[in-house]
PDB file of C-alpha atoms in Angstrom:
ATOM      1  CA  UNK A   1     158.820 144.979  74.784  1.00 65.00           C
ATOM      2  CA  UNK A   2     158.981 142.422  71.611  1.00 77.00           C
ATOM      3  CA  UNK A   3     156.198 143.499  68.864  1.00 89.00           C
ATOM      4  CA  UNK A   4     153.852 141.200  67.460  1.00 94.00           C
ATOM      5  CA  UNK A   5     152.236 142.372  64.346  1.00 95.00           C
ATOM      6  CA  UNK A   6     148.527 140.743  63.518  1.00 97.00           C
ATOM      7  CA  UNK A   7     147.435 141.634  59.716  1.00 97.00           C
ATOM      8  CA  UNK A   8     144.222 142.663  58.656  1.00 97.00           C
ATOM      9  CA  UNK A   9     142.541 143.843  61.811  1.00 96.00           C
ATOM     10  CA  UNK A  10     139.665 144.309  60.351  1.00 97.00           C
ATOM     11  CA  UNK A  11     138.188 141.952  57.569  1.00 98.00           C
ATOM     12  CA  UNK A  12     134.782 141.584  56.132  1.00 97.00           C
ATOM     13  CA  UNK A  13     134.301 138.404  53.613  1.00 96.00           C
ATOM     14  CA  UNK A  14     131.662 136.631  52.041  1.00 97.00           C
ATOM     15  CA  UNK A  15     130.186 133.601  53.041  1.00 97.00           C
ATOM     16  CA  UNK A  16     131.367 130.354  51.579  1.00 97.00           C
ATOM     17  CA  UNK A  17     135.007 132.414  51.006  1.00 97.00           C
ATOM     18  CA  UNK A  18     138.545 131.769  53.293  1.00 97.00           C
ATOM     19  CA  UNK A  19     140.517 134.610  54.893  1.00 98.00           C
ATOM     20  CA  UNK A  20     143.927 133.828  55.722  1.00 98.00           C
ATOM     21  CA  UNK A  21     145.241 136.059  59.125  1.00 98.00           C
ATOM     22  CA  UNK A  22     149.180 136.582  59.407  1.00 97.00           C
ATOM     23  CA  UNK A  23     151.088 137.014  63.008  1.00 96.00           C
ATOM     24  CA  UNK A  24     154.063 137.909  62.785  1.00 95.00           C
ATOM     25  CA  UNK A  25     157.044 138.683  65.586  1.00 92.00           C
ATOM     26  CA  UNK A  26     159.149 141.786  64.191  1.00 92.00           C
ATOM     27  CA  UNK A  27     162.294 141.363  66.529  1.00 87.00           C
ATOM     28  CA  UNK A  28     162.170 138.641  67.979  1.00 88.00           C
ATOM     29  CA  UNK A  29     162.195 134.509  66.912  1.00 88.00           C
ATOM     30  CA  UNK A  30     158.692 132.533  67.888  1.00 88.00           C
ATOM     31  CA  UNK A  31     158.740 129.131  67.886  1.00 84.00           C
ATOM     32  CA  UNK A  32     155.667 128.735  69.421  1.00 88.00           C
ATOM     33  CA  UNK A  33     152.683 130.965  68.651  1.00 92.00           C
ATOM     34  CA  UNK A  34     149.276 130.710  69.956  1.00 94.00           C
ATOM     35  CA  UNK A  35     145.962 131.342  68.133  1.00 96.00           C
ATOM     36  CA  UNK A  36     142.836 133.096  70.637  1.00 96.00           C
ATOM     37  CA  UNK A  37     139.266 133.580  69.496  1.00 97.00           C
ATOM     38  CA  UNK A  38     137.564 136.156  71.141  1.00 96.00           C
ATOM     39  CA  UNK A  39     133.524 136.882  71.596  1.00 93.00           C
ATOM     40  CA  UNK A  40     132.287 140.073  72.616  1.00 91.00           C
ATOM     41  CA  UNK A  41     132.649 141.042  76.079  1.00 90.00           C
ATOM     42  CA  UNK A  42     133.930 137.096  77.245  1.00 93.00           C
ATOM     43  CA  UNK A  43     137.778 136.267  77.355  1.00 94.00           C
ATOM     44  CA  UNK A  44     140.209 134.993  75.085  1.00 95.00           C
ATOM     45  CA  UNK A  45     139.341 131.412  74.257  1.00 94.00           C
ATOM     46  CA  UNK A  46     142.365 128.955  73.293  1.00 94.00           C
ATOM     47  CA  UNK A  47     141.928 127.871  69.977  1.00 96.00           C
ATOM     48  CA  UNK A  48     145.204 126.184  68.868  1.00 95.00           C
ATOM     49  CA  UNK A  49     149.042 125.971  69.320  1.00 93.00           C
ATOM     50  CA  UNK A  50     151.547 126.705  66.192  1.00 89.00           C
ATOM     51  CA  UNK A  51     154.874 125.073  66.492  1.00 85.00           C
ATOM     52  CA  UNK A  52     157.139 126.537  63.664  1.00 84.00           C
ATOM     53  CA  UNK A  53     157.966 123.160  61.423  1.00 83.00           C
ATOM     54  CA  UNK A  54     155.278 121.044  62.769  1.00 85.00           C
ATOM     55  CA  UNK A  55     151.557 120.555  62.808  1.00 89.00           C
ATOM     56  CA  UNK A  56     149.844 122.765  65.184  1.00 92.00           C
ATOM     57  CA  UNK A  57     147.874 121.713  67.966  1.00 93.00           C
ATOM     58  CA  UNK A  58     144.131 122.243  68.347  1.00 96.00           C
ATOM     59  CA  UNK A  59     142.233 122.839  71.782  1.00 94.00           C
ATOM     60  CA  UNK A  60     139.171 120.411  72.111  1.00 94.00           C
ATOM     61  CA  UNK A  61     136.431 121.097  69.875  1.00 94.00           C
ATOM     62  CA  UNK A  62     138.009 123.267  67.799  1.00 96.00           C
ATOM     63  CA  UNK A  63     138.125 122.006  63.380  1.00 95.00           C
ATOM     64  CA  UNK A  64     141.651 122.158  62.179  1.00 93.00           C
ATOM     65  CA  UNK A  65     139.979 121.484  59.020  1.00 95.00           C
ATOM     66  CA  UNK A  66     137.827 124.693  59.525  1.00 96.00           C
ATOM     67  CA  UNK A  67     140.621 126.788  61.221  1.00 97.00           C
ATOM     68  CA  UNK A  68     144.400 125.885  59.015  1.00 96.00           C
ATOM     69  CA  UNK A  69     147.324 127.319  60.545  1.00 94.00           C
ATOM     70  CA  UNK A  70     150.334 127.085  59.211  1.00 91.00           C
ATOM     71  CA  UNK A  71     154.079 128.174  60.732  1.00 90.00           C
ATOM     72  CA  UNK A  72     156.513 128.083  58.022  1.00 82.00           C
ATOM     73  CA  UNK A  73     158.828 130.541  59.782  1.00 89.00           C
ATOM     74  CA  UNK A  74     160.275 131.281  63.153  1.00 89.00           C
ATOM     75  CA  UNK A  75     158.541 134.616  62.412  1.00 92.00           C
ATOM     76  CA  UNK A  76     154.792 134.263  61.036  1.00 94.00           C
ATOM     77  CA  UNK A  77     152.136 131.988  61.274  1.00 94.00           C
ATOM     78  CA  UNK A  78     149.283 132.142  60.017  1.00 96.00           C
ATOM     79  CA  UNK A  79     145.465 130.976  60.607  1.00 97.00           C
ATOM     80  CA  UNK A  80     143.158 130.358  57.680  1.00 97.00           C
ATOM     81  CA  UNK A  81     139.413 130.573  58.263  1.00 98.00           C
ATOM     82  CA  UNK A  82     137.826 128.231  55.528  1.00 97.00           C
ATOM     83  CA  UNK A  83     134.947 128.405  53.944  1.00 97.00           C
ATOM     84  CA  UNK A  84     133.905 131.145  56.496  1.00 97.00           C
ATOM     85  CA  UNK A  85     130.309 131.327  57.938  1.00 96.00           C
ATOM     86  CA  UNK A  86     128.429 133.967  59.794  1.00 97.00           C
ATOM     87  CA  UNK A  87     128.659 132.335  62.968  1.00 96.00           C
ATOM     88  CA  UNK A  88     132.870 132.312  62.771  1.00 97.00           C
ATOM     89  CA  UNK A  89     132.535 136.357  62.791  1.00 97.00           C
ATOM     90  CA  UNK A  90     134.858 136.988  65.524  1.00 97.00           C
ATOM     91  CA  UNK A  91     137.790 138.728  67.037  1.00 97.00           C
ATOM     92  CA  UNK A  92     140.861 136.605  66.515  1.00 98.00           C
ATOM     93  CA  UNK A  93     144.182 137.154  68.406  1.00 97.00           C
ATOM     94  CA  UNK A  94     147.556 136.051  67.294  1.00 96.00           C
ATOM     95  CA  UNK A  95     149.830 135.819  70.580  1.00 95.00           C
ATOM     96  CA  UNK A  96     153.796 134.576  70.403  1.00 92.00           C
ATOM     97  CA  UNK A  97     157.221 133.941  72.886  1.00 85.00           C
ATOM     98  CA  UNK A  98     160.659 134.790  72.632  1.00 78.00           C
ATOM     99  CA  UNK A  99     162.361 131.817  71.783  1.00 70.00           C
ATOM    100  CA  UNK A 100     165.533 133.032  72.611  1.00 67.00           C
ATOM    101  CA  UNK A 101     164.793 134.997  75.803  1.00 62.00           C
ATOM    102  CA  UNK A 102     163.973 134.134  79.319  1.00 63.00           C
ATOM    103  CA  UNK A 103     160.983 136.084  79.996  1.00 66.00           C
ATOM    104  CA  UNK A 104     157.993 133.666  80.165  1.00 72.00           C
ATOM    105  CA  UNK A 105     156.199 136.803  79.059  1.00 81.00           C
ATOM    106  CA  UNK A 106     153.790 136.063  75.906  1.00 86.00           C
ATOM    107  CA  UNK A 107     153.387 139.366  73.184  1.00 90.00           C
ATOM    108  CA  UNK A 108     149.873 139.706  71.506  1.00 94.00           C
ATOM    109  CA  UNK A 109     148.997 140.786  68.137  1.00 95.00           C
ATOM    110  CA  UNK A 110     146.861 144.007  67.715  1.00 96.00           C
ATOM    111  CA  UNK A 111     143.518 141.110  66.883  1.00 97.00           C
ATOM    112  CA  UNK A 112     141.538 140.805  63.979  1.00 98.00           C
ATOM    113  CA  UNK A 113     138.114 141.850  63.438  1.00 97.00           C
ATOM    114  CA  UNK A 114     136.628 139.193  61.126  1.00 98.00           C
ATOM    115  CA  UNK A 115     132.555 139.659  59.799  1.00 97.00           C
ATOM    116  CA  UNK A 116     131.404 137.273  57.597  1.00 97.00           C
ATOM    117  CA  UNK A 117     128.432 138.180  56.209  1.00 97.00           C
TER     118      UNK A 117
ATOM    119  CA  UNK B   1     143.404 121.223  84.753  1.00 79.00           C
ATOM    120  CA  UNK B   2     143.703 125.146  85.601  1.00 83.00           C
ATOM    121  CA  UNK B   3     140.635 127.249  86.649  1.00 92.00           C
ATOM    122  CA  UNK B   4     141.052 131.072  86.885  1.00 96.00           C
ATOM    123  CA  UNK B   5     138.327 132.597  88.825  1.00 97.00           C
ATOM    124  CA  UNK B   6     137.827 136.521  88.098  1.00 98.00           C
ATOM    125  CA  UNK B   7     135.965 139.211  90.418  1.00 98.00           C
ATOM    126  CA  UNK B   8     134.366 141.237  89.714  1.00 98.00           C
ATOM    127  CA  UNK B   9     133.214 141.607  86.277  1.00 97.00           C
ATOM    128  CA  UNK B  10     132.110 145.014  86.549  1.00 98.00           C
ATOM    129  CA  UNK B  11     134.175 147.610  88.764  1.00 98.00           C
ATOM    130  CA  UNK B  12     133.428 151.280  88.852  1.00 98.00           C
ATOM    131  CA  UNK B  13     135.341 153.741  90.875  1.00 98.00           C
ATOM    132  CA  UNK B  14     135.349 157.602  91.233  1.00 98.00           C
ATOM    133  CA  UNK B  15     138.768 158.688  89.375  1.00 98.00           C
ATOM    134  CA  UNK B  16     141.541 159.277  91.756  1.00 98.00           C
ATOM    135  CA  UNK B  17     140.182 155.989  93.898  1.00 98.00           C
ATOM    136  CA  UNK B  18     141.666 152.691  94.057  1.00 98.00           C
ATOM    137  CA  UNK B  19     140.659 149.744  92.163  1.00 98.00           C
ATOM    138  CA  UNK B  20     141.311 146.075  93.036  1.00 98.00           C
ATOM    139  CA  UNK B  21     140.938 142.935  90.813  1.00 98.00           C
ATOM    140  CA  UNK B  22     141.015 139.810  92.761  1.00 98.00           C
ATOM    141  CA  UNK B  23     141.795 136.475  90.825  1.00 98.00           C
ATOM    142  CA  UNK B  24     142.058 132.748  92.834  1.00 98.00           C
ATOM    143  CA  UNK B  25     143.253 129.613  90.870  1.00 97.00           C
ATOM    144  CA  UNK B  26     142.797 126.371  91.321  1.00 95.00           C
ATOM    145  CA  UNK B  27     146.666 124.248  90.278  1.00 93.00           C
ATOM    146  CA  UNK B  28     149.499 124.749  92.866  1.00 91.00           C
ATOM    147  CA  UNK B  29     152.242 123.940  89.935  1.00 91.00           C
ATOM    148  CA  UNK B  30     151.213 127.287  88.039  1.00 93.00           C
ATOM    149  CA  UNK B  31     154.058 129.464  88.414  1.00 91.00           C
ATOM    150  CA  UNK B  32     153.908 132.798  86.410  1.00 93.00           C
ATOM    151  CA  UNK B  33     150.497 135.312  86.978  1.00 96.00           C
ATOM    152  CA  UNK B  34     150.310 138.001  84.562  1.00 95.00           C
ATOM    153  CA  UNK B  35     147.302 140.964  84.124  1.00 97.00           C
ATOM    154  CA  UNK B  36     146.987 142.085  80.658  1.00 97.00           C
ATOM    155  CA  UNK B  37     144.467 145.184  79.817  1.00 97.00           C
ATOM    156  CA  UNK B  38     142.651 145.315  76.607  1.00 97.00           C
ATOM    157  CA  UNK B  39     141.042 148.605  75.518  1.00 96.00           C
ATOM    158  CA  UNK B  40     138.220 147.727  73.003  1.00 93.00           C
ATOM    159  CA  UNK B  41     139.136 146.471  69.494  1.00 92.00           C
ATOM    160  CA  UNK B  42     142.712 145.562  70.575  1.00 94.00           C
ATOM    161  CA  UNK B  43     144.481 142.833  71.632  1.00 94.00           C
ATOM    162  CA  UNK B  44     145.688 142.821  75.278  1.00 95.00           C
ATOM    163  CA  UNK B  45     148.626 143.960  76.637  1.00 94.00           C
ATOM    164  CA  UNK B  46     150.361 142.872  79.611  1.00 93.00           C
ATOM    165  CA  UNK B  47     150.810 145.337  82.285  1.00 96.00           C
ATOM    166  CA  UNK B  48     152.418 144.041  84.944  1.00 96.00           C
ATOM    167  CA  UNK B  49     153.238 139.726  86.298  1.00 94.00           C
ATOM    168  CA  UNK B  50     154.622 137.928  88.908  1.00 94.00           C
ATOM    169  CA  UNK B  51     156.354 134.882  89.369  1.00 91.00           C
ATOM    170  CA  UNK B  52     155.127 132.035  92.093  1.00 85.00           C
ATOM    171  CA  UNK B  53     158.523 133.167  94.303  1.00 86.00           C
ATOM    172  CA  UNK B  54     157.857 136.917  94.670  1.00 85.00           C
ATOM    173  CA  UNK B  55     155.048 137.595  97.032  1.00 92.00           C
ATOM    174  CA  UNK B  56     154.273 141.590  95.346  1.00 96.00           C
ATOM    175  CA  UNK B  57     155.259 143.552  92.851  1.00 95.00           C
ATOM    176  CA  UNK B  58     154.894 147.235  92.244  1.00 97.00           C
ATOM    177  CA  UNK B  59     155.386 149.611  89.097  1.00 95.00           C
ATOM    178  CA  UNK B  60     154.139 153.317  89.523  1.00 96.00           C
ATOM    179  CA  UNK B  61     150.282 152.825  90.647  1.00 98.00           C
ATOM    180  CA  UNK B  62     150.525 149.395  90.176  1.00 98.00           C
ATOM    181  CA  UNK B  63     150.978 146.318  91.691  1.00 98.00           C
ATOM    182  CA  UNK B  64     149.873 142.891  92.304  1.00 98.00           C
ATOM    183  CA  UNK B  65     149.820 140.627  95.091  1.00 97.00           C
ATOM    184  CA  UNK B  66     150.176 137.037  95.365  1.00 97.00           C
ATOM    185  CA  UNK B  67     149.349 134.387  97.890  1.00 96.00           C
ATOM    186  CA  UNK B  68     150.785 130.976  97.259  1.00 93.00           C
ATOM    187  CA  UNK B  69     149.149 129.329 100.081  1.00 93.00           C
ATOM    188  CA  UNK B  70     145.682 130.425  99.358  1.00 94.00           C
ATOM    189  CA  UNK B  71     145.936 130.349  95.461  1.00 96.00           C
ATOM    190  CA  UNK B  72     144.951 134.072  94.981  1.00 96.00           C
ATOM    191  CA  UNK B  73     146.344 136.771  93.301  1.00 97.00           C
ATOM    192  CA  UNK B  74     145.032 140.860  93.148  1.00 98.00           C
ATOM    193  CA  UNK B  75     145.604 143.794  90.726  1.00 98.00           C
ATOM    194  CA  UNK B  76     145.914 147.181  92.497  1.00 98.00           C
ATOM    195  CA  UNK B  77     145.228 149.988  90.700  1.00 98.00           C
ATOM    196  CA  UNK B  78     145.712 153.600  92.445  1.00 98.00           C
ATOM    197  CA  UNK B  79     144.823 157.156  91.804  1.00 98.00           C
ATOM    198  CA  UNK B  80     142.593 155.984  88.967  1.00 98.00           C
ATOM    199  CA  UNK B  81     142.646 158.369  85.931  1.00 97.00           C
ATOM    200  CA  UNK B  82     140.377 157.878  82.792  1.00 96.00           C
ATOM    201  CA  UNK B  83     143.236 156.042  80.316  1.00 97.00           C
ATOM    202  CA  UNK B  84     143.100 153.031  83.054  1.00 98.00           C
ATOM    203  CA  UNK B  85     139.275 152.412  81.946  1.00 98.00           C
ATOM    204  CA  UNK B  86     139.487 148.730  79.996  1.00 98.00           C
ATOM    205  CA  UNK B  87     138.938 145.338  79.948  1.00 98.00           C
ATOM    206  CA  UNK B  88     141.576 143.302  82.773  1.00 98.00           C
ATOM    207  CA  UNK B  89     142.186 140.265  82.418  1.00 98.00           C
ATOM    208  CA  UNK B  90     144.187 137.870  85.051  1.00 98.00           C
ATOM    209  CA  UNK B  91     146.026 134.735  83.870  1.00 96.00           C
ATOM    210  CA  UNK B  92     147.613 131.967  85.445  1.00 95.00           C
ATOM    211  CA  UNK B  93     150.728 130.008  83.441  1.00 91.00           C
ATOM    212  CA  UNK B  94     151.841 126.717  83.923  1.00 84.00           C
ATOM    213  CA  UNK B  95     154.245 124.808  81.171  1.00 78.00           C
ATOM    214  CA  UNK B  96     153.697 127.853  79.076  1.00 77.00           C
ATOM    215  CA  UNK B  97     150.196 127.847  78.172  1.00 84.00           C
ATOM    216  CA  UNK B  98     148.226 130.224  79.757  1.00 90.00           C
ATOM    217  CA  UNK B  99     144.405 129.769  81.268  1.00 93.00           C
ATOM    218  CA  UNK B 100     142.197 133.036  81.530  1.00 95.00           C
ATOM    219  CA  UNK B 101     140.136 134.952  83.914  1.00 96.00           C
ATOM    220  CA  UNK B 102     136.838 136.147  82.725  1.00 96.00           C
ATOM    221  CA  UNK B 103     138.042 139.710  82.904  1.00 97.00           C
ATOM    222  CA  UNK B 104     136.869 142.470  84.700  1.00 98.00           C
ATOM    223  CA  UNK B 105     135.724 146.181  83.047  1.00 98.00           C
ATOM    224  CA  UNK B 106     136.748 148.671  84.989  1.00 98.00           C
ATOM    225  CA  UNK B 107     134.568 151.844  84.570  1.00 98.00           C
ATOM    226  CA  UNK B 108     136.640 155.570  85.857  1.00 98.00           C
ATOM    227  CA  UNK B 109     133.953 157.451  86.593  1.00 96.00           C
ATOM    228  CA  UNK B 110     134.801 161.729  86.158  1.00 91.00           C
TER     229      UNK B 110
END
């Protein structure tokens, strides 16, 4: 199957600082990638869709001020966690489609760890 | 909108049983079902789907099952070994966006 590669997966940062999380599709073009936030032991919660070349669009209740994302390329998008507080410590997951295929199937990234402390 | 409904959320069977994940939703126009498993500290990965005009699917000792009518679809899982302990989650697509189950850990026990 395609390969999605998610980069770090594991990041601790201080609080007050940004981290900056890169998907990326190695063989494959995404023109829509999707952006989960995961809390221990619950399931993957939709946090916002990247279009490449457009804004991205954010589930309810989610701050696209708080959580930039930004898909420059049919092959990487990435989500910026600003100004990062404790209480975003999470496990992120970076999931993309085959633009040019016909499988509905969606790839997911390996996840990042992120601990703000 | 969509609602997945999951059960269980905890599953334990002796290894070499069978293991069944049953998942109902609640929007006739959803038309693709995957099951991904996630092992802890990964993301998940798809093991098998099914599309709204195939009624089963199989792939070594597994398959799902899925009943248009009733809005229900099951994960079979036989002759359990210790690798197939993880997180499963069910999913049901429509227009490309996906809406979760609550996933179920499955537990092999030796």
């Amino acid at each position: 199957g395609a390969v999605v590669s998610q980069h770090p997966s594991r990041v601790i940062c201080k609080s007050g600082t940004s981290v900056k999380i890169e998907c990326r599709s190695l063989d494959f073009q995404a023109t829509t990638m999707f952006w989960y936030r995961q809390f221990p032991k619950q399931s993957l919660m939709l946090m916002a869709t990247s279009n490449e070349g457009s804004k991205a669009t954010y589930e309810q209740g989610v701050e696209k001020d708080k959580f930039l994302i930004n898909h420059a390329s049919l092959t990487l998008s990435t989500l910026t966690v600003t100004s990062a507080h404790p209480e975003d410590s999470s496990f992120y997951i970076c999931s993309a489609r085959d633009a040019g295929g016909t499988s509905t199937e969606a790839f997911f990234g390996q996840g990042t760890r992120l601990t703000v402390v | 909108g969509e609602n997945v409904e999951q059960h269980p959320s905890t599953l334990s069977v002796q290894e070499g049983d069978s293991a069944v994940i049953k998942c109902t939703y609640s929007d006739s126009a959803s038309n693709y079902f995957p099951w991904y498993k996630q092992e802890l500290g990964k993301g998940p990965q798809l093991i098998i789907d099914i599309r709204s005009n195939v009624g089963e699917k199989k792939d070594q000792r597994i398959a799902v099952t899925l009943n248009k009518t009733a809005k229900h679809f099951s994960l079979h899982i036989t002759e359990t070994q210790p690798e197939d302990s993880a997180v499963y989650f069910c999913a049901a697509q429509r227009n490309y966006q996906l809406i979760w189950g609550a996933g179920t850990k499955l537990i092999i026990k030796p």
